[in-house]
PDB file of C-alpha atoms in Angstrom:
ATOM      1  CA  MET S   1     -17.537  -1.962   1.470  1.00 92.00           C
ATOM      2  CA  SER S   2     -13.853  -3.121   0.521  1.00 97.00           C
ATOM      3  CA  THR S   3     -12.471  -6.538   1.764  1.00 98.00           C
ATOM      4  CA  GLY S   4      -8.802  -7.522   1.152  1.00 98.00           C
ATOM      5  CA  GLY S   5      -6.034  -9.503   2.765  1.00 98.00           C
ATOM      6  CA  CYS S   6      -2.603 -10.917   2.552  1.00 98.00           C
ATOM      7  CA  GLN S   7      -1.018 -13.051  -0.093  1.00 98.00           C
ATOM      8  CA  CYS S   8      -1.343 -16.123   1.947  1.00 98.00           C
ATOM      9  CA  GLY S   9      -5.250 -15.939   3.157  1.00 98.00           C
ATOM     10  CA  ASN S  10      -4.561 -15.766   6.887  1.00 98.00           C
ATOM     11  CA  VAL S  11      -5.322 -12.096   7.343  1.00 98.00           C
ATOM     12  CA  ARG S  12      -8.301 -10.743   6.466  1.00 98.00           C
ATOM     13  CA  TYR S  13      -9.888  -7.141   6.391  1.00 98.00           C
ATOM     14  CA  VAL S  14     -12.629  -5.258   5.673  1.00 98.00           C
ATOM     15  CA  ALA S  15     -13.303  -1.277   5.044  1.00 98.00           C
ATOM     16  CA  GLU S  16     -16.594   0.587   5.255  1.00 98.00           C
ATOM     17  CA  GLY S  17     -17.397   3.947   4.135  1.00 97.00           C
ATOM     18  CA  GLU S  18     -15.834   5.545   1.488  1.00 96.00           C
ATOM     19  CA  PRO S  19     -12.389   5.912   0.564  1.00 97.00           C
ATOM     20  CA  LEU S  20     -11.036   9.408   1.256  1.00 97.00           C
ATOM     21  CA  HIS S  21      -8.256   9.170  -1.146  1.00 96.00           C
ATOM     22  CA  HIS S  22      -5.594   6.491  -3.244  1.00 98.00           C
ATOM     23  CA  ALA S  23      -2.525   7.853  -4.170  1.00 98.00           C
ATOM     24  CA  ILE S  24       1.106   6.153  -4.989  1.00 98.00           C
ATOM     25  CA  CYS S  25       3.700   6.888  -2.016  1.00 97.00           C
ATOM     26  CA  HIS S  26       7.203   6.771  -3.747  1.00 98.00           C
ATOM     27  CA  CYS S  27       9.427   7.946  -0.568  1.00 96.00           C
ATOM     28  CA  TYR S  28      12.110   5.591   0.735  1.00 95.00           C
ATOM     29  CA  ASP S  29      10.111   3.982   3.585  1.00 94.00           C
ATOM     30  CA  CYS S  30       7.329   2.687   1.727  1.00 95.00           C
ATOM     31  CA  ARG S  31       9.806   1.235  -0.917  1.00 96.00           C
ATOM     32  CA  ARG S  32      11.745  -0.692   1.578  1.00 95.00           C
ATOM     33  CA  SER S  33       8.898  -1.808   3.122  1.00 94.00           C
ATOM     34  CA  ALA S  34       7.141  -3.023   0.235  1.00 94.00           C
ATOM     35  CA  GLY S  35      10.499  -3.624  -1.574  1.00 94.00           C
ATOM     36  CA  ALA S  36       8.364  -2.200  -4.603  1.00 97.00           C
ATOM     37  CA  PRO S  37       9.526   1.282  -6.517  1.00 97.00           C
ATOM     38  CA  MET S  38       6.409   2.872  -5.150  1.00 97.00           C
ATOM     39  CA  VAL S  39       3.076   1.697  -3.620  1.00 98.00           C
ATOM     40  CA  GLY S  40      -0.337   2.304  -3.366  1.00 98.00           C
ATOM     41  CA  TRP S  41      -2.501   3.568  -0.698  1.00 98.00           C
ATOM     42  CA  ILE S  42      -6.313   3.856   0.055  1.00 98.00           C
ATOM     43  CA  ALA S  43      -7.308   5.634   2.611  1.00 98.00           C
ATOM     44  CA  PHE S  44     -10.543   5.020   4.801  1.00 98.00           C
ATOM     45  CA  LYS S  45     -11.449   6.512   8.291  1.00 98.00           C
ATOM     46  CA  SER S  46      -9.622   3.919  10.716  1.00 98.00           C
ATOM     47  CA  ASP S  47     -13.239   3.025  12.144  1.00 98.00           C
ATOM     48  CA  GLY S  48     -14.577   1.528   9.400  1.00 98.00           C
ATOM     49  CA  VAL S  49     -11.700  -0.584   9.467  1.00 98.00           C
ATOM     50  CA  SER S  50     -11.530  -4.152  10.715  1.00 98.00           C
ATOM     51  CA  VAL S  51      -9.589  -7.121  10.353  1.00 98.00           C
ATOM     52  CA  THR S  52     -11.666 -10.032  10.082  1.00 98.00           C
ATOM     53  CA  LYS S  53      -9.499 -13.218  10.115  1.00 98.00           C
ATOM     54  CA  GLY S  54      -6.153 -13.091  11.556  1.00 98.00           C
ATOM     55  CA  GLU S  55      -4.265 -11.011  13.361  1.00 98.00           C
ATOM     56  CA  PRO S  56      -1.507  -8.455  11.923  1.00 98.00           C
ATOM     57  CA  ARG S  57       1.854  -8.072  13.329  1.00 98.00           C
ATOM     58  CA  VAL S  58       2.814  -4.026  13.612  1.00 98.00           C
ATOM     59  CA  HIS S  59       6.066  -2.602  12.752  1.00 96.00           C
ATOM     60  CA  ALA S  60       6.645   1.055  14.850  1.00 96.00           C
ATOM     61  CA  SER S  61       8.819   1.923  10.895  1.00 93.00           C
ATOM     62  CA  SER S  62       9.238   5.990  11.809  1.00 92.00           C
ATOM     63  CA  GLU S  63       8.237   7.626  15.136  1.00 94.00           C
ATOM     64  CA  HIS S  64       4.961   7.803  14.970  1.00 96.00           C
ATOM     65  CA  GLY S  65       4.191   5.567  11.719  1.00 95.00           C
ATOM     66  CA  ARG S  66       2.579   1.666  11.768  1.00 97.00           C
ATOM     67  CA  ARG S  67       3.258  -0.714   9.459  1.00 97.00           C
ATOM     68  CA  HIS S  68       1.009  -3.461   9.598  1.00 98.00           C
ATOM     69  CA  PHE S  69       1.652  -7.001   7.598  1.00 98.00           C
ATOM     70  CA  CYS S  70       1.072 -10.561   7.824  1.00 98.00           C
ATOM     71  CA  PRO S  71       3.332 -12.154  10.135  1.00 98.00           C
ATOM     72  CA  ASP S  72       2.961 -15.639   7.784  1.00 98.00           C
ATOM     73  CA  CYS S  73       3.804 -14.635   4.446  1.00 98.00           C
ATOM     74  CA  GLY S  74       5.000 -10.958   5.134  1.00 97.00           C
ATOM     75  CA  THR S  75       2.563  -8.929   2.716  1.00 98.00           C
ATOM     76  CA  GLY S  76       1.930  -5.529   3.923  1.00 97.00           C
ATOM     77  CA  LEU S  77      -1.629  -4.237   4.806  1.00 98.00           C
ATOM     78  CA  PHE S  78      -1.862  -1.117   6.544  1.00 98.00           C
ATOM     79  CA  TYR S  79      -0.189   2.136   7.384  1.00 98.00           C
ATOM     80  CA  THR S  80      -1.057   4.301  10.542  1.00 98.00           C
ATOM     81  CA  ASN S  81       0.328   7.260  12.156  1.00 97.00           C
ATOM     82  CA  ASP S  82      -1.924   9.176  14.751  1.00 95.00           C
ATOM     83  CA  THR S  83       0.150  11.989  14.311  1.00 96.00           C
ATOM     84  CA  ALA S  84       0.062  12.659  10.539  1.00 93.00           C
ATOM     85  CA  LEU S  85      -3.113  10.796   9.944  1.00 94.00           C
ATOM     86  CA  ALA S  86      -5.039  10.626  12.804  1.00 96.00           C
ATOM     87  CA  GLY S  87      -8.408   8.973  12.757  1.00 97.00           C
ATOM     88  CA  LEU S  88      -6.862   7.165   9.219  1.00 98.00           C
ATOM     89  CA  THR S  89      -6.066   3.829   7.951  1.00 98.00           C
ATOM     90  CA  ASP S  90      -4.162   3.870   4.634  1.00 98.00           C
ATOM     91  CA  ILE S  91      -4.496   0.176   3.081  1.00 98.00           C
ATOM     92  CA  GLN S  92      -1.818  -1.027   0.468  1.00 98.00           C
ATOM     93  CA  SER S  93      -4.356  -0.779  -2.197  1.00 98.00           C
ATOM     94  CA  ALA S  94      -2.971  -4.067  -4.429  1.00 98.00           C
ATOM     95  CA  THR S  95      -4.005  -6.190  -1.331  1.00 98.00           C
ATOM     96  CA  LEU S  96      -7.934  -5.263  -2.194  1.00 98.00           C
ATOM     97  CA  ASP S  97      -9.662  -7.761  -3.447  1.00 98.00           C
ATOM     98  CA  ASP S  98     -11.120  -5.472  -6.428  1.00 97.00           C
ATOM     99  CA  PRO S  99      -7.758  -3.651  -6.514  1.00 97.00           C
ATOM    100  CA  GLU S 100      -9.034  -1.658 -10.077  1.00 96.00           C
ATOM    101  CA  ALA S 101     -12.431  -0.626  -8.158  1.00 95.00           C
ATOM    102  CA  VAL S 102     -10.734   2.762  -7.448  1.00 95.00           C
ATOM    103  CA  PRO S 103      -8.029   4.011  -9.687  1.00 97.00           C
ATOM    104  CA  PRO S 104      -5.403   6.259  -7.790  1.00 97.00           C
ATOM    105  CA  ALA S 105      -5.971  10.300  -8.259  1.00 98.00           C
ATOM    106  CA  ALA S 106      -1.894  11.235  -7.028  1.00 98.00           C
ATOM    107  CA  HIS S 107       1.713  10.363  -6.786  1.00 97.00           C
ATOM    108  CA  ILE S 108       2.727  11.355  -3.480  1.00 97.00           C
ATOM    109  CA  GLN S 109       6.312  12.225  -1.737  1.00 97.00           C
ATOM    110  CA  TYR S 110       7.655  12.397  -5.276  1.00 97.00           C
ATOM    111  CA  ALA S 111      10.356  14.179  -3.892  1.00 98.00           C
ATOM    112  CA  GLU S 112      12.050  11.102  -3.588  1.00 97.00           C
ATOM    113  CA  HIS S 113      10.628   8.695  -6.336  1.00 97.00           C
ATOM    114  CA  LEU S 114      13.343   6.824  -8.324  1.00 97.00           C
ATOM    115  CA  ARG S 115      14.096   8.948 -11.871  1.00 97.00           C
ATOM    116  CA  TRP S 116      13.998   5.124 -13.993  1.00 96.00           C
ATOM    117  CA  THR S 117      10.714   5.080 -12.886  1.00 96.00           C
ATOM    118  CA  GLU S 118       9.352   8.384 -15.107  1.00 95.00           C
ATOM    119  CA  ARG S 119      10.132   5.891 -17.897  1.00 96.00           C
ATOM    120  CA  LEU S 120       8.278   2.868 -17.221  1.00 95.00           C
ATOM    121  CA  ASP S 121       5.512   3.431 -20.038  1.00 95.00           C
ATOM    122  CA  GLN S 122       8.174   3.195 -22.337  1.00 97.00           C
ATOM    123  CA  LEU S 123       9.937  -0.289 -21.277  1.00 95.00           C
ATOM    124  CA  PRO S 124       8.450  -3.654 -23.677  1.00 94.00           C
ATOM    125  CA  LYS S 125       5.198  -5.051 -22.268  1.00 94.00           C
ATOM    126  CA  PHE S 126       4.342  -8.516 -22.542  1.00 94.00           C
ATOM    127  CA  GLU S 127       0.926 -10.409 -21.674  1.00 94.00           C
ATOM    128  CA  ARG S 128       3.060 -13.026 -20.044  1.00 94.00           C
ATOM    129  CA  TYR S 129       6.392 -13.825 -18.768  1.00 89.00           C
ATOM    130  CA  PRO S 130       9.086 -13.990 -21.979  1.00 83.00           C
ATOM    131  CA  GLY S 131      10.510 -16.793 -23.304  1.00 79.00           C
TER     132      GLY S 131
END
């Protein structure tokens, strides 16, 4: 069982069962939705995912895609698509209480990646915000 929620704590969820996959998505839609260069998604069977606190708002981000997010703080939580991913709910993996529990196994939609992400490991690393 995995638990998680939004930044402000007003939406909480539980995902039961084993995750089906965990991937880093580089598509334009995910980047624009999250305001980030890539987004981690961990998939569970939809019947094992339930909201235990609050009520996410749903945005139709494409013809079949639905993005669920906290209406208070804006944290993206779930992605569903009854056509392409029938019976699955993708959870933004960084919203898990233990986001290190299941490492991602693939990059997806890599054709749309930002080229500068190929060099991220070459950048200087600071333990905290540099002074």
